[in-house]
Amino acid sequence: MTLIEEAKQLLGMSLTPEQDEQFAIYQRELADWNTRMNLTAITEPEEVRVRHFLDSLSIALVMGFDPGDKVIDVGTGAGFPGLPLAIAYPDVTITLMDATAKKIHFLEHVVNECGLKNVKLVHARAEDGGNDPTHREQYDVVVARAVARLPSLLEYMLPLAKLGGFCIAMKGETAEEELEDSKRALYMLGGEAKPIEDVYFPQIERTHFLVTVEKVKKTPKIYPRKAGTPTRKPIGF
């Protein structure tokens, strides 16, 4: 099946031929740049389509986006999940944040090649972004994939979310265990967890889990702590 067909069948999402072409450009440039720098271990076209593109777009199963919404992808790496969301939702502003300059350079290239006008790129650590008034509590939705265990990840994400906004962490089989370990972090950072949603992709017989957290209280100014601390000493540990 094509990406358009798979997005419709699995996610109920309608992509246009123009968006399909943008995904094709993204896939082409990812493969090209991956020969020169470490962007992804997933290289087979079908796996890229499912494990990167559809996987990223599955966030739409738990979160509806309105025109004008501001979304930030923390530790975006090669652009997942934020860049596929930017292609699928041209009326939503997507900020891609990463601490590695080479990856930001790659993303800038892809954004230009795809002609995307709704993407902003930020070269920064999440801890620094969360303490920057330009980004702190400015986003309707904060997303992240494969960045850190949830107790640490929430300290990166929740300071960026508006009061009443949401954080969505894409997780594997340890999702429930990580959420259980995050009770103290949720309390301290002002988050409230929603039921975990599972997403199954039959093409690769793989299930992943979406952990959604609503920001119900403002995050105390002491968070996030200085760079590296959330990973070395997660809240509650």
PDB file of C-alpha atoms in Angstrom:
ATOM      1  CA  MET A   1       0.000   0.000   0.000  1.00  0.00           C
ATOM      2  CA  THR A   2       0.992   3.611  -0.432  1.00  0.00           C
ATOM      3  CA  LEU A   3       1.505   5.934   2.518  1.00  0.00           C
ATOM      4  CA  ILE A   4      -1.776   7.670   1.635  1.00  0.00           C
ATOM      5  CA  GLU A   5      -3.621   4.333   1.780  1.00  0.00           C
ATOM      6  CA  GLU A   6      -1.934   3.222   5.000  1.00  0.00           C
ATOM      7  CA  ALA A   7      -2.583   6.529   6.759  1.00  0.00           C
ATOM      8  CA  LYS A   8      -6.249   6.297   5.815  1.00  0.00           C
ATOM      9  CA  GLN A   9      -6.654   2.650   6.798  1.00  0.00           C
ATOM     10  CA  LEU A  10      -4.668   2.646  10.040  1.00  0.00           C
ATOM     11  CA  LEU A  11      -5.160   6.187  11.306  1.00  0.00           C
ATOM     12  CA  GLY A  12      -8.233   7.516   9.496  1.00  0.00           C
ATOM     13  CA  MET A  13      -6.041  10.323   8.164  1.00  0.00           C
ATOM     14  CA  SER A  14      -6.437  11.821   4.691  1.00  0.00           C
ATOM     15  CA  LEU A  15      -3.172  12.895   3.071  1.00  0.00           C
ATOM     16  CA  THR A  16      -3.000  14.803  -0.208  1.00  0.00           C
ATOM     17  CA  PRO A  17      -0.737  13.903  -3.163  1.00  0.00           C
ATOM     18  CA  GLU A  18       1.356  16.972  -2.292  1.00  0.00           C
ATOM     19  CA  GLN A  19       1.858  15.698   1.255  1.00  0.00           C
ATOM     20  CA  ASP A  20       2.695  12.246  -0.101  1.00  0.00           C
ATOM     21  CA  GLU A  21       5.400  13.864  -2.248  1.00  0.00           C
ATOM     22  CA  GLN A  22       6.753  15.726   0.790  1.00  0.00           C
ATOM     23  CA  PHE A  23       7.050  12.423   2.647  1.00  0.00           C
ATOM     24  CA  ALA A  24       8.854  10.953  -0.386  1.00  0.00           C
ATOM     25  CA  ILE A  25      11.330  13.852  -0.304  1.00  0.00           C
ATOM     26  CA  TYR A  26      11.833  13.348   3.435  1.00  0.00           C
ATOM     27  CA  GLN A  27      12.471   9.626   2.936  1.00  0.00           C
ATOM     28  CA  ARG A  28      14.911  10.289   0.085  1.00  0.00           C
ATOM     29  CA  GLU A  29      16.893  12.897   2.026  1.00  0.00           C
ATOM     30  CA  LEU A  30      16.921  10.764   5.180  1.00  0.00           C
ATOM     31  CA  ALA A  31      18.471   7.877   3.237  1.00  0.00           C
ATOM     32  CA  ASP A  32      21.000  10.174   1.561  1.00  0.00           C
ATOM     33  CA  TRP A  33      22.137  12.015   4.698  1.00  0.00           C
ATOM     34  CA  ASN A  34      22.179   8.796   6.710  1.00  0.00           C
ATOM     35  CA  THR A  35      25.163   7.655   4.639  1.00  0.00           C
ATOM     36  CA  ARG A  36      27.154  10.565   6.062  1.00  0.00           C
ATOM     37  CA  MET A  37      25.829  10.883   9.614  1.00  0.00           C
ATOM     38  CA  ASN A  38      24.017   8.676  12.112  1.00  0.00           C
ATOM     39  CA  LEU A  39      20.344   9.608  11.766  1.00  0.00           C
ATOM     40  CA  THR A  40      18.524   6.266  11.892  1.00  0.00           C
ATOM     41  CA  ALA A  41      19.120   2.521  12.013  1.00  0.00           C
ATOM     42  CA  ILE A  42      15.860   2.028  10.122  1.00  0.00           C
ATOM     43  CA  THR A  43      16.627   2.204   6.400  1.00  0.00           C
ATOM     44  CA  GLU A  44      14.294  -0.151   4.502  1.00  0.00           C
ATOM     45  CA  PRO A  45      11.621   1.954   2.712  1.00  0.00           C
ATOM     46  CA  GLU A  46       8.675   0.005   4.152  1.00  0.00           C
ATOM     47  CA  GLU A  47      10.075   0.215   7.672  1.00  0.00           C
ATOM     48  CA  VAL A  48      10.744   3.946   7.312  1.00  0.00           C
ATOM     49  CA  ARG A  49       7.162   4.422   6.163  1.00  0.00           C
ATOM     50  CA  VAL A  50       5.695   2.459   9.072  1.00  0.00           C
ATOM     51  CA  ARG A  51       8.156   2.850  11.956  1.00  0.00           C
ATOM     52  CA  HIS A  52       8.951   6.499  11.324  1.00  0.00           C
ATOM     53  CA  PHE A  53       6.156   8.157   9.349  1.00  0.00           C
ATOM     54  CA  LEU A  54       3.013   6.281  10.430  1.00  0.00           C
ATOM     55  CA  ASP A  55       4.402   5.825  13.932  1.00  0.00           C
ATOM     56  CA  SER A  56       4.801   9.602  14.233  1.00  0.00           C
ATOM     57  CA  LEU A  57       1.378  10.318  12.762  1.00  0.00           C
ATOM     58  CA  SER A  58      -0.278   7.926  15.236  1.00  0.00           C
ATOM     59  CA  ILE A  59      -0.211  10.778  17.749  1.00  0.00           C
ATOM     60  CA  ALA A  60      -3.345  11.953  15.942  1.00  0.00           C
ATOM     61  CA  LEU A  61      -5.174   8.988  17.505  1.00  0.00           C
ATOM     62  CA  VAL A  62      -5.006  10.647  20.930  1.00  0.00           C
ATOM     63  CA  MET A  63      -4.686  14.335  20.082  1.00  0.00           C
ATOM     64  CA  GLY A  64      -6.717  16.507  17.751  1.00  0.00           C
ATOM     65  CA  PHE A  65      -4.853  19.523  16.409  1.00  0.00           C
ATOM     66  CA  ASP A  66      -6.562  22.854  15.729  1.00  0.00           C
ATOM     67  CA  PRO A  67      -5.314  25.462  13.246  1.00  0.00           C
ATOM     68  CA  GLY A  68      -2.917  27.788  15.039  1.00  0.00           C
ATOM     69  CA  ASP A  69      -1.874  25.249  17.674  1.00  0.00           C
ATOM     70  CA  LYS A  70       1.765  25.371  18.740  1.00  0.00           C
ATOM     71  CA  VAL A  71       3.539  22.028  19.073  1.00  0.00           C
ATOM     72  CA  ILE A  72       7.129  21.308  20.098  1.00  0.00           C
ATOM     73  CA  ASP A  73       9.071  18.086  19.556  1.00  0.00           C
ATOM     74  CA  VAL A  74      11.709  17.660  22.276  1.00  0.00           C
ATOM     75  CA  GLY A  75      14.899  15.846  21.260  1.00  0.00           C
ATOM     76  CA  THR A  76      13.578  15.472  17.732  1.00  0.00           C
ATOM     77  CA  GLY A  77      16.717  13.829  16.303  1.00  0.00           C
ATOM     78  CA  ALA A  78      16.008  13.088  12.642  1.00  0.00           C
ATOM     79  CA  GLY A  79      12.628  14.790  13.002  1.00  0.00           C
ATOM     80  CA  PHE A  80      10.395  12.184  14.594  1.00  0.00           C
ATOM     81  CA  PRO A  81       7.604  12.635  15.448  1.00  0.00           C
ATOM     82  CA  GLY A  82       7.496  16.388  14.784  1.00  0.00           C
ATOM     83  CA  LEU A  83       8.344  16.644  11.090  1.00  0.00           C
ATOM     84  CA  PRO A  84       5.749  14.102   9.878  1.00  0.00           C
ATOM     85  CA  LEU A  85       3.185  16.001  11.966  1.00  0.00           C
ATOM     86  CA  ALA A  86       4.280  19.239  10.292  1.00  0.00           C
ATOM     87  CA  ILE A  87       3.689  17.699   6.871  1.00  0.00           C
ATOM     88  CA  ALA A  88       0.280  16.334   7.867  1.00  0.00           C
ATOM     89  CA  TYR A  89      -0.881  19.506   9.659  1.00  0.00           C
ATOM     90  CA  PRO A  90       0.246  22.576   7.664  1.00  0.00           C
ATOM     91  CA  ASP A  91      -1.960  24.884   9.778  1.00  0.00           C
ATOM     92  CA  VAL A  92      -0.157  23.898  13.001  1.00  0.00           C
ATOM     93  CA  THR A  93       3.190  25.451  13.966  1.00  0.00           C
ATOM     94  CA  ILE A  94       5.735  22.763  14.811  1.00  0.00           C
ATOM     95  CA  THR A  95       8.971  23.554  16.641  1.00  0.00           C
ATOM     96  CA  LEU A  96      11.735  20.958  16.396  1.00  0.00           C
ATOM     97  CA  MET A  97      14.239  21.143  19.262  1.00  0.00           C
ATOM     98  CA  ASP A  98      17.493  19.208  19.426  1.00  0.00           C
ATOM     99  CA  ALA A  99      20.882  19.641  21.078  1.00  0.00           C
ATOM    100  CA  THR A 100      22.867  18.342  18.075  1.00  0.00           C
ATOM    101  CA  ALA A 101      23.720  20.991  15.491  1.00  0.00           C
ATOM    102  CA  LYS A 102      24.224  18.466  12.667  1.00  0.00           C
ATOM    103  CA  LYS A 103      20.693  17.162  13.105  1.00  0.00           C
ATOM    104  CA  ILE A 104      19.253  20.676  13.079  1.00  0.00           C
ATOM    105  CA  HIS A 105      21.182  21.287   9.840  1.00  0.00           C
ATOM    106  CA  PHE A 106      19.670  18.135   8.319  1.00  0.00           C
ATOM    107  CA  LEU A 107      16.176  19.166   9.387  1.00  0.00           C
ATOM    108  CA  GLU A 108      16.653  22.647   7.941  1.00  0.00           C
ATOM    109  CA  HIS A 109      17.561  21.042   4.619  1.00  0.00           C
ATOM    110  CA  VAL A 110      14.488  18.774   4.617  1.00  0.00           C
ATOM    111  CA  VAL A 111      12.166  21.624   5.606  1.00  0.00           C
ATOM    112  CA  ASN A 112      13.478  23.679   2.691  1.00  0.00           C
ATOM    113  CA  GLU A 113      13.298  20.780   0.224  1.00  0.00           C
ATOM    114  CA  CYS A 114       9.693  20.067   1.244  1.00  0.00           C
ATOM    115  CA  GLY A 115       8.710  23.733   1.140  1.00  0.00           C
ATOM    116  CA  LEU A 116       7.324  23.648   4.675  1.00  0.00           C
ATOM    117  CA  LYS A 117       6.343  27.032   6.117  1.00  0.00           C
ATOM    118  CA  ASN A 118       5.081  25.882   9.518  1.00  0.00           C
ATOM    119  CA  VAL A 119       8.323  24.597  11.051  1.00  0.00           C
ATOM    120  CA  LYS A 120      10.698  26.329  13.461  1.00  0.00           C
ATOM    121  CA  LEU A 121      14.091  24.871  14.380  1.00  0.00           C
ATOM    122  CA  VAL A 122      15.753  25.326  17.765  1.00  0.00           C
ATOM    123  CA  HIS A 123      19.286  24.174  18.562  1.00  0.00           C
ATOM    124  CA  ALA A 124      19.103  23.717  22.340  1.00  0.00           C
ATOM    125  CA  ARG A 125      18.947  21.208  25.143  1.00  0.00           C
ATOM    126  CA  ALA A 126      15.458  20.659  26.505  1.00  0.00           C
ATOM    127  CA  GLU A 127      16.545  21.821  29.975  1.00  0.00           C
ATOM    128  CA  ASP A 128      17.684  25.143  28.530  1.00  0.00           C
ATOM    129  CA  GLY A 129      14.562  25.495  26.413  1.00  0.00           C
ATOM    130  CA  GLY A 130      12.357  24.881  29.426  1.00  0.00           C
ATOM    131  CA  ASN A 131      13.990  27.788  31.251  1.00  0.00           C
ATOM    132  CA  ASP A 132      13.838  30.146  28.266  1.00  0.00           C
ATOM    133  CA  PRO A 133      10.798  32.506  28.362  1.00  0.00           C
ATOM    134  CA  THR A 134      10.565  32.127  24.583  1.00  0.00           C
ATOM    135  CA  HIS A 135       9.612  28.475  25.065  1.00  0.00           C
ATOM    136  CA  ARG A 136       8.583  27.940  28.693  1.00  0.00           C
ATOM    137  CA  GLU A 137       4.839  27.222  28.971  1.00  0.00           C
ATOM    138  CA  GLN A 138       4.278  28.349  25.375  1.00  0.00           C
ATOM    139  CA  TYR A 139       3.060  25.153  23.701  1.00  0.00           C
ATOM    140  CA  ASP A 140      -0.338  23.513  23.342  1.00  0.00           C
ATOM    141  CA  VAL A 141       1.225  20.087  22.782  1.00  0.00           C
ATOM    142  CA  VAL A 142       4.692  18.746  23.600  1.00  0.00           C
ATOM    143  CA  VAL A 143       5.763  15.488  21.935  1.00  0.00           C
ATOM    144  CA  ALA A 144       8.801  13.226  22.280  1.00  0.00           C
ATOM    145  CA  ARG A 145       9.998   9.838  21.102  1.00  0.00           C
ATOM    146  CA  ALA A 146      12.972   7.767  22.277  1.00  0.00           C
ATOM    147  CA  VAL A 147      14.513  10.545  24.379  1.00  0.00           C
ATOM    148  CA  ALA A 148      14.603   9.276  27.988  1.00  0.00           C
ATOM    149  CA  ARG A 149      12.667   7.248  30.545  1.00  0.00           C
ATOM    150  CA  LEU A 150       9.424   8.938  31.506  1.00  0.00           C
ATOM    151  CA  PRO A 151      10.428  10.252  34.979  1.00  0.00           C
ATOM    152  CA  SER A 152      13.253  12.212  33.303  1.00  0.00           C
ATOM    153  CA  LEU A 153      11.348  12.986  30.116  1.00  0.00           C
ATOM    154  CA  LEU A 154       8.500  14.692  31.957  1.00  0.00           C
ATOM    155  CA  GLU A 155      10.969  17.196  33.399  1.00  0.00           C
ATOM    156  CA  TYR A 156      11.976  18.054  29.841  1.00  0.00           C
ATOM    157  CA  MET A 157       8.418  18.237  28.526  1.00  0.00           C
ATOM    158  CA  LEU A 158       6.055  19.675  31.136  1.00  0.00           C
ATOM    159  CA  PRO A 159       7.857  23.021  31.612  1.00  0.00           C
ATOM    160  CA  LEU A 160       7.269  23.688  27.896  1.00  0.00           C
ATOM    161  CA  ALA A 161       3.521  23.000  27.968  1.00  0.00           C
ATOM    162  CA  LYS A 162       0.915  25.677  28.556  1.00  0.00           C
ATOM    163  CA  LEU A 163      -1.426  25.283  31.503  1.00  0.00           C
ATOM    164  CA  GLY A 164      -4.135  23.053  30.060  1.00  0.00           C
ATOM    165  CA  GLY A 165      -1.772  21.769  27.384  1.00  0.00           C
ATOM    166  CA  PHE A 166      -0.690  18.183  26.806  1.00  0.00           C
ATOM    167  CA  CYS A 167       2.488  16.128  26.664  1.00  0.00           C
ATOM    168  CA  ILE A 168       2.565  12.962  24.552  1.00  0.00           C
ATOM    169  CA  ALA A 169       5.430  10.513  25.009  1.00  0.00           C
ATOM    170  CA  MET A 170       5.822   7.636  22.554  1.00  0.00           C
ATOM    171  CA  LYS A 171       6.892   4.537  24.443  1.00  0.00           C
ATOM    172  CA  GLY A 172       7.545   0.818  24.067  1.00  0.00           C
ATOM    173  CA  GLU A 173       6.636  -2.133  26.255  1.00  0.00           C
ATOM    174  CA  THR A 174       7.861  -0.427  29.440  1.00  0.00           C
ATOM    175  CA  ALA A 175       5.242   2.347  29.199  1.00  0.00           C
ATOM    176  CA  GLU A 176       3.148   1.258  32.193  1.00  0.00           C
ATOM    177  CA  GLU A 177       6.192   0.654  34.377  1.00  0.00           C
ATOM    178  CA  GLU A 178       7.648   4.053  33.461  1.00  0.00           C
ATOM    179  CA  LEU A 179       4.354   5.782  34.194  1.00  0.00           C
ATOM    180  CA  GLU A 180       4.169   4.076  37.580  1.00  0.00           C
ATOM    181  CA  ASP A 181       7.688   5.348  38.304  1.00  0.00           C
ATOM    182  CA  SER A 182       6.617   8.878  37.323  1.00  0.00           C
ATOM    183  CA  LYS A 183       4.045   9.554  40.040  1.00  0.00           C
ATOM    184  CA  ARG A 184       6.327  11.867  42.006  1.00  0.00           C
ATOM    185  CA  ALA A 185       7.467  13.688  38.867  1.00  0.00           C
ATOM    186  CA  LEU A 186       3.865  14.223  37.762  1.00  0.00           C
ATOM    187  CA  TYR A 187       2.973  15.670  41.150  1.00  0.00           C
ATOM    188  CA  MET A 188       5.980  17.983  41.301  1.00  0.00           C
ATOM    189  CA  LEU A 189       5.767  19.179  37.692  1.00  0.00           C
ATOM    190  CA  GLY A 190       1.999  19.742  37.524  1.00  0.00           C
ATOM    191  CA  GLY A 191       0.984  16.846  35.289  1.00  0.00           C
ATOM    192  CA  GLU A 192      -1.944  14.439  35.317  1.00  0.00           C
ATOM    193  CA  ALA A 193      -1.685  11.184  33.355  1.00  0.00           C
ATOM    194  CA  LYS A 194      -4.421   9.944  31.042  1.00  0.00           C
ATOM    195  CA  PRO A 195      -5.026   6.277  30.153  1.00  0.00           C
ATOM    196  CA  ILE A 196      -2.239   4.800  28.027  1.00  0.00           C
ATOM    197  CA  GLU A 197      -3.231   4.103  24.414  1.00  0.00           C
ATOM    198  CA  ASP A 198      -1.706   1.271  22.407  1.00  0.00           C
ATOM    199  CA  VAL A 199      -1.130   1.434  18.656  1.00  0.00           C
ATOM    200  CA  TYR A 200      -0.596  -1.736  16.602  1.00  0.00           C
ATOM    201  CA  PHE A 201       0.977  -1.837  13.153  1.00  0.00           C
ATOM    202  CA  PRO A 202       0.180  -5.187  11.465  1.00  0.00           C
ATOM    203  CA  GLN A 203       2.785  -4.691   8.713  1.00  0.00           C
ATOM    204  CA  ILE A 204       5.615  -5.106  11.219  1.00  0.00           C
ATOM    205  CA  GLU A 205       3.671  -6.802  14.032  1.00  0.00           C
ATOM    206  CA  ARG A 206       4.667  -4.056  16.416  1.00  0.00           C
ATOM    207  CA  THR A 207       2.771  -2.272  19.173  1.00  0.00           C
ATOM    208  CA  HIS A 208       3.779   1.018  20.706  1.00  0.00           C
ATOM    209  CA  PHE A 209       2.167   3.061  23.440  1.00  0.00           C
ATOM    210  CA  LEU A 210       1.169   6.705  23.728  1.00  0.00           C
ATOM    211  CA  VAL A 211       1.449   8.201  27.202  1.00  0.00           C
ATOM    212  CA  THR A 212      -0.604  11.396  27.443  1.00  0.00           C
ATOM    213  CA  VAL A 213      -0.200  13.849  30.308  1.00  0.00           C
ATOM    214  CA  GLU A 214      -2.294  16.975  30.805  1.00  0.00           C
ATOM    215  CA  LYS A 215      -0.694  19.993  32.464  1.00  0.00           C
ATOM    216  CA  VAL A 216      -3.080  20.867  35.294  1.00  0.00           C
ATOM    217  CA  LYS A 217      -0.777  23.130  37.349  1.00  0.00           C
ATOM    218  CA  LYS A 218       2.020  25.512  36.483  1.00  0.00           C
ATOM    219  CA  THR A 219       5.475  23.973  36.753  1.00  0.00           C
ATOM    220  CA  PRO A 220       7.561  25.385  39.643  1.00  0.00           C
ATOM    221  CA  LYS A 221      10.392  27.626  38.466  1.00  0.00           C
ATOM    222  CA  ILE A 222      13.036  25.287  39.855  1.00  0.00           C
ATOM    223  CA  TYR A 223      12.229  22.872  36.991  1.00  0.00           C
ATOM    224  CA  PRO A 224      13.787  21.882  34.718  1.00  0.00           C
ATOM    225  CA  ARG A 225      16.995  21.557  36.661  1.00  0.00           C
ATOM    226  CA  LYS A 226      20.380  22.224  35.064  1.00  0.00           C
ATOM    227  CA  ALA A 227      21.465  20.257  32.006  1.00  0.00           C
ATOM    228  CA  GLY A 228      21.947  16.546  32.635  1.00  0.00           C
ATOM    229  CA  THR A 229      20.382  16.464  36.092  1.00  0.00           C
ATOM    230  CA  PRO A 230      16.949  15.087  35.060  1.00  0.00           C
ATOM    231  CA  THR A 231      18.659  12.057  33.531  1.00  0.00           C
ATOM    232  CA  ARG A 232      21.207  11.509  36.311  1.00  0.00           C
ATOM    233  CA  LYS A 233      18.747  12.063  39.142  1.00  0.00           C
ATOM    234  CA  PRO A 234      15.099  11.748  38.046  1.00  0.00           C
ATOM    235  CA  ILE A 235      12.473  13.238  40.349  1.00  0.00           C
ATOM    236  CA  GLY A 236      11.438  10.629  42.889  1.00  0.00           C
ATOM    237  CA  PHE A 237      14.642   8.595  42.686  1.00  0.00           C
TER     238      PHE A 237
END
